[in-house]
Short mmCIF file of C-alpha atoms in Angstrom, two decimals:
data_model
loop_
_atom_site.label_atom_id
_atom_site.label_comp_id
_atom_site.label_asym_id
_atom_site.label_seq_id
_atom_site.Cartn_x
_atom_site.Cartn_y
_atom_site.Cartn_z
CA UNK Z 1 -7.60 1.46 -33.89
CA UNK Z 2 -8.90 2.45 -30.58
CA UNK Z 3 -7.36 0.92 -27.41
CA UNK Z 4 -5.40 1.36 -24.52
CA UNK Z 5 -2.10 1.78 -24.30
CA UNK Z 6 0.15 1.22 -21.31
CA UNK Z 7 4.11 2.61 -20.29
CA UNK Z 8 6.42 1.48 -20.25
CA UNK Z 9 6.25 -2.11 -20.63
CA UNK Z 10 8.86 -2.75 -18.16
CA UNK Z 11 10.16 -0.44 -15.25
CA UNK Z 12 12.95 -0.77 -12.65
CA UNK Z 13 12.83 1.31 -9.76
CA UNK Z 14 15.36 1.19 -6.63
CA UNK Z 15 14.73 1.44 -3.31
CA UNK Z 16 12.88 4.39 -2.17
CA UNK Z 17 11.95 5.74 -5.52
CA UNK Z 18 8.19 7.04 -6.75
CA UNK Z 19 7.82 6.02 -10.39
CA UNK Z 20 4.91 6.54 -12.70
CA UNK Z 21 3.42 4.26 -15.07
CA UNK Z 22 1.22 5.97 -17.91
CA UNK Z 23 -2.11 4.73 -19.12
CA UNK Z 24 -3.40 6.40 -22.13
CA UNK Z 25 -7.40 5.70 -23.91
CA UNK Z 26 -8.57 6.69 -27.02
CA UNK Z 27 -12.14 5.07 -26.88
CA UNK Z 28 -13.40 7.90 -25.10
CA UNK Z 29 -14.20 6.46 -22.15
CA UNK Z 30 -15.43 7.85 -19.12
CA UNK Z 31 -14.28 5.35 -16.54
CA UNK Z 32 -10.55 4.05 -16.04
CA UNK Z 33 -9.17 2.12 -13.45
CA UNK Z 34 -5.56 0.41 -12.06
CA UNK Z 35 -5.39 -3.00 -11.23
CA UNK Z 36 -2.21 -4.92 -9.28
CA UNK Z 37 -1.88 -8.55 -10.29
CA UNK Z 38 0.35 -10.73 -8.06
CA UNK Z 39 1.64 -14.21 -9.09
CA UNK Z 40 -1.86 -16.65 -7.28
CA UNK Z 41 -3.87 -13.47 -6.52
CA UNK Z 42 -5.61 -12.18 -9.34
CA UNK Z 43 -6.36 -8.82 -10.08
CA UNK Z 44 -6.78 -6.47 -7.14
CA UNK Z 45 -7.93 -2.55 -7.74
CA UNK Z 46 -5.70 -0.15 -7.00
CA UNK Z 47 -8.14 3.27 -7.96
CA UNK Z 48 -10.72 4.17 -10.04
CA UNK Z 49 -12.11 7.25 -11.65
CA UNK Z 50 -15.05 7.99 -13.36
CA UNK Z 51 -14.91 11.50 -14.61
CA UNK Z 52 -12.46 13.89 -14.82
CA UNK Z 53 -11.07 15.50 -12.09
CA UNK Z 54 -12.42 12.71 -9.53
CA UNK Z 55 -11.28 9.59 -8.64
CA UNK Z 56 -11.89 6.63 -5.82
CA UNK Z 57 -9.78 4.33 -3.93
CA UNK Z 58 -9.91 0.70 -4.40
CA UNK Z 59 -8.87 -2.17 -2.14
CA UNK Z 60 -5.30 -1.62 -1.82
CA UNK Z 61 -4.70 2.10 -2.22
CA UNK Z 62 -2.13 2.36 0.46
CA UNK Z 63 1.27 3.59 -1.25
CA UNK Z 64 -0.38 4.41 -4.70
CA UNK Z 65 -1.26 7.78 -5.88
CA UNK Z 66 -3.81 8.85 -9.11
CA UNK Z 67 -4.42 11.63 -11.27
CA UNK Z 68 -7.17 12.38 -14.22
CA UNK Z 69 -7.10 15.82 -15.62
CA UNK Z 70 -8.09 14.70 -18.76
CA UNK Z 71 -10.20 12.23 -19.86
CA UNK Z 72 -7.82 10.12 -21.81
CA UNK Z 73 -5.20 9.43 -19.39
CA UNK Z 74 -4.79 8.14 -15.71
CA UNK Z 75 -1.52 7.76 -14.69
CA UNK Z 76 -0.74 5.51 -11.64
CA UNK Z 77 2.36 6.64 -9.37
CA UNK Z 78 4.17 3.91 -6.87
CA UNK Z 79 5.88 5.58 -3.87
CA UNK Z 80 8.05 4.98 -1.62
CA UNK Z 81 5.75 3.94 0.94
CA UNK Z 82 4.55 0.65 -1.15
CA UNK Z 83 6.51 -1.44 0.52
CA UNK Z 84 6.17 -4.55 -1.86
CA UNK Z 85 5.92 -2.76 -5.80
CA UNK Z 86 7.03 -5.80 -7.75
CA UNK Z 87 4.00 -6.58 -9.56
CA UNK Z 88 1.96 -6.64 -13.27
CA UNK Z 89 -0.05 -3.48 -13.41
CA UNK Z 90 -3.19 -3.20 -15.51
CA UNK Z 91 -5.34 -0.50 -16.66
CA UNK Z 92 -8.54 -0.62 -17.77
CA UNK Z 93 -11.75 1.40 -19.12
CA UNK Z 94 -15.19 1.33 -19.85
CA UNK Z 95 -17.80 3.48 -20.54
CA UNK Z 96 -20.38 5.19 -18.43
CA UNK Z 97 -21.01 3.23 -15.75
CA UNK Z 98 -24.54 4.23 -15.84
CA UNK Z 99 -25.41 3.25 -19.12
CA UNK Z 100 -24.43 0.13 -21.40
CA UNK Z 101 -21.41 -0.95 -19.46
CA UNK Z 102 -22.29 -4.14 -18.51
CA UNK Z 103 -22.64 -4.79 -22.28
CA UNK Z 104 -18.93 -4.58 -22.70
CA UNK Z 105 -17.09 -4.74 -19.83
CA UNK Z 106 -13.62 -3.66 -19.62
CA UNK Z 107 -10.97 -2.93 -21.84
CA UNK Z 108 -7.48 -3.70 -20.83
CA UNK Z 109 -3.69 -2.19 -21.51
CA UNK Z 110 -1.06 -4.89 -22.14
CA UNK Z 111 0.04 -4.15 -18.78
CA UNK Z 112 3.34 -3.00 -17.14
CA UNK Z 113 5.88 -4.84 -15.18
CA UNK Z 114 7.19 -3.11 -12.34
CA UNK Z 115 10.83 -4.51 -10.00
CA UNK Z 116 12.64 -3.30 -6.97
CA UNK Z 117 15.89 -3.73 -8.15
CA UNK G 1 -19.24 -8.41 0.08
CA UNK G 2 -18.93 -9.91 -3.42
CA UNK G 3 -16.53 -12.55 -4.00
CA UNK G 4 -15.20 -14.86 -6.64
CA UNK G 5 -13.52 -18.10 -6.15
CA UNK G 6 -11.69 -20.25 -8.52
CA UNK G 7 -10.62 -23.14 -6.47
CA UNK G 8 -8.33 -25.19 -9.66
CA UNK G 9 -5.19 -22.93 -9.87
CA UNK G 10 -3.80 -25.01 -13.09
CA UNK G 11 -5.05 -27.31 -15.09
CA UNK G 12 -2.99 -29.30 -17.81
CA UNK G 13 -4.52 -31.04 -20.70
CA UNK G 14 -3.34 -32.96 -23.99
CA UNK G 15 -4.99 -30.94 -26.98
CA UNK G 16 -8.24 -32.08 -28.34
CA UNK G 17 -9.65 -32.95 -24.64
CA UNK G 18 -12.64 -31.23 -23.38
CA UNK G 19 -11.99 -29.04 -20.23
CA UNK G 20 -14.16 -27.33 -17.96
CA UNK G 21 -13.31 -24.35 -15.62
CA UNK G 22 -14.93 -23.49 -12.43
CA UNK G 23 -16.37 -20.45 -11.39
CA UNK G 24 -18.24 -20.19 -7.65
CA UNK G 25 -19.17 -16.25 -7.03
CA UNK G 26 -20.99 -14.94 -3.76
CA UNK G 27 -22.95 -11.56 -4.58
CA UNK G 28 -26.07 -10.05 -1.73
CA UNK G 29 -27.20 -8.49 -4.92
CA UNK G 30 -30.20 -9.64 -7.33
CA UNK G 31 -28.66 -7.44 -10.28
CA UNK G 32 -25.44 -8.41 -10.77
CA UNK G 33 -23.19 -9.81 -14.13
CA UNK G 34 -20.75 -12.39 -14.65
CA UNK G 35 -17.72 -12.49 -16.65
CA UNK G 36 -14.81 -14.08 -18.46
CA UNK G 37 -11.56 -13.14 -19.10
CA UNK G 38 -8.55 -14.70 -20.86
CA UNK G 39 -4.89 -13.59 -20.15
CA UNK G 40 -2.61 -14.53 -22.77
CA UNK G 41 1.25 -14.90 -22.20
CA UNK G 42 1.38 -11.15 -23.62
CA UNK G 43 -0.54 -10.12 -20.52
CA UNK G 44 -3.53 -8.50 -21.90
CA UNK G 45 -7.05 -9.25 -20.51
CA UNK G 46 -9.15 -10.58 -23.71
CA UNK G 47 -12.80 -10.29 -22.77
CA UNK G 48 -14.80 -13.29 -23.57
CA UNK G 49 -18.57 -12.97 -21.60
CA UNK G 50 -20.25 -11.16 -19.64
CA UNK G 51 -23.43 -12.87 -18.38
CA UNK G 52 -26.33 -11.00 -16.38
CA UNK G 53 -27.91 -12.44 -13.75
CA UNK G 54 -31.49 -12.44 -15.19
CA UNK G 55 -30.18 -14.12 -17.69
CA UNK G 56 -29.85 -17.55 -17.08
CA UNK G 57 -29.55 -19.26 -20.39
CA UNK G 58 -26.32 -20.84 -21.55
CA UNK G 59 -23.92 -19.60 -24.36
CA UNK G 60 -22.09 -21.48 -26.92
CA UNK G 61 -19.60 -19.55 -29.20
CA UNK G 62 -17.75 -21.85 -31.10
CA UNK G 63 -15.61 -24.50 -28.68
CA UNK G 64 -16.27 -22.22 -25.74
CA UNK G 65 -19.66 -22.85 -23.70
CA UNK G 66 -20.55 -21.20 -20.33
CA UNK G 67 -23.19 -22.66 -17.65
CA UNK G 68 -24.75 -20.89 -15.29
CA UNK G 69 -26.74 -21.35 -12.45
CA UNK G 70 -27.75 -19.35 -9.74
CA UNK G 71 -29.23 -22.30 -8.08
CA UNK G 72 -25.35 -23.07 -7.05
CA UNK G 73 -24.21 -19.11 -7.91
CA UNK G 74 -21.85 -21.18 -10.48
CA UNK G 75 -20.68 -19.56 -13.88
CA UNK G 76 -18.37 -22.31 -15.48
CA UNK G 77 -16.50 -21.96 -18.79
CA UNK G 78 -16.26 -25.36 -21.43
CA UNK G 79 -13.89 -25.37 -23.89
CA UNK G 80 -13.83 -28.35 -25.95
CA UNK G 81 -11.77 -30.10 -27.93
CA UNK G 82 -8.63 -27.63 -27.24
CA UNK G 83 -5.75 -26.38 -28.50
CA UNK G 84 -2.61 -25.32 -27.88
CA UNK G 85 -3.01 -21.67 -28.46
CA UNK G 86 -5.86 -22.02 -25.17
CA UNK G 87 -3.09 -21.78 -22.75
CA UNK G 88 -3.81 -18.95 -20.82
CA UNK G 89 -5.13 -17.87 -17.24
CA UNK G 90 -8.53 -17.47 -16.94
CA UNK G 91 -10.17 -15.11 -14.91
CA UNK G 92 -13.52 -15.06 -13.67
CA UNK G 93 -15.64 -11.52 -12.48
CA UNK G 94 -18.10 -10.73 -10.66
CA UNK G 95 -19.42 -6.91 -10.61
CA UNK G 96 -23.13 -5.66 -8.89
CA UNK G 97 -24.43 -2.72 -10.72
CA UNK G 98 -24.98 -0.20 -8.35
CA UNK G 99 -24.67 2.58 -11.14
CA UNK G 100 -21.24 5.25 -10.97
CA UNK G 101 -19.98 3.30 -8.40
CA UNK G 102 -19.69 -0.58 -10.37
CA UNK G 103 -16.24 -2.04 -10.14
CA UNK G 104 -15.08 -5.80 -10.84
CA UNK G 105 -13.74 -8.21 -8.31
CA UNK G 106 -12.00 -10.96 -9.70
CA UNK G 107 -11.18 -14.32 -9.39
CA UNK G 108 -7.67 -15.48 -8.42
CA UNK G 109 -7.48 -16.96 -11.68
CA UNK G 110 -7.04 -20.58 -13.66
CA UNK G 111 -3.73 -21.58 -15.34
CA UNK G 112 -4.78 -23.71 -18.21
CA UNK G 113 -1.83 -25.56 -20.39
CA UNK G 114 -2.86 -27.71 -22.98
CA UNK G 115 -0.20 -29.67 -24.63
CA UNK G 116 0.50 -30.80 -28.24
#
């Protein structure tokens, strides 16, 4: 079955560390993007990207790093300069933005935990 | 800027009581689409509707029912008669479609227990 799968479902990181949680797609889709969720905030994006090779910040970039060179993956690193990393991250994807997207919407991971131990 | 505000944070109900969840979005656009999300305790985002805003008619998919009404730029969520296995938060989106560069804003979210 196709989804999306996220890595590792819980992480530990200490002080001062960069870690990197994976997202991995196999619906072929063109767009993927990291959310932060925070205990009474919702879901706040992180980056996006919409084709390989490219990708855009969202609303709270600052201490978070991308890459996409390849289509089915978008792994999301936390440095050391996010000064407050205990959160539940999310990844998503959806199709072309410029075509039927708004039929489906997004498809999310299962999410991973991340603490500053 | 678009927003999305879900003023009840939690909401507790015995099963088998109707229940109806708010949704109050703010959008400059006249393309935009609406939708619904439910978080499990697993953590996954389960999509539910998306809603566009030509589209005014209401939906009914079994016990879930959504309003909407741009009159009040309202998009509320019904589920009656529920159950136990609705607990969840609920998260409500907004996103304008401005082509590549679309994203969703969400909600802050609705903690709904409903109890045996």
């Amino acid at each position: 079955d196709g989804g999306i799968t996220q890595s590792p479902k819980y992480l530990f990181r200490k002080e001062g560390q960069n870690v990197t949680l994976s997202c991995e797609q196999n619906l072929n889709h063109d767009a993927m993007y990291w959310y932060r969720q925070d205990p009474g905030q919702g879901l706040r994006l992180i980056y996006y990207s919409q084709i390989v090779n490219d990708f855009q910040k969202g609303d709270i970039a600052e201490g978070y790093s991308v890459s996409r060179e390849k289509k089915e993956s978008f792994p999301l690193t936390v440095t050391s300069a996010q000064k407050n990393p205990t959160a539940f991250y999310l990844c998503a994807s959806s199709i072309d933005l410029s075509r039927e997207w708004a039929n489906y919407g997004y498809t999310f991971g299962s999410g991973t935990r991340l603490t500053v131990v | 800027a678009q927003k999305v505000t879900q003023a009840q944070t939690e909401i507790s109900v015995v099963e088998k009581e109707d229940v109806t969840l708010d949704c109050v979005y703010e959008t400059r656009d006249t393309t935009y689409y609406l939708f619904w999300y439910k978080q499990p305790p697993s953590g996954e985002l389960v999509f539910l509707i998306r809603r566009n805003s030509f589209d005014e008619q209401n939906e009914i998919s079994g016990r879930y029912s959504w309003n909407f009404q741009k009159s009040t730029s309202s998009f509320n969520f019904t589920i009656t008669a529920s159950q136990v296995v609705d607990s969840a938060v609920y998260f409500c989106a907004l996103s304008e479609f401005t082509g590549a560069n679309s994203k969703l804003t969400f909600g802050k979210g609705i903690t709904l227990s409903v109890r045996p």
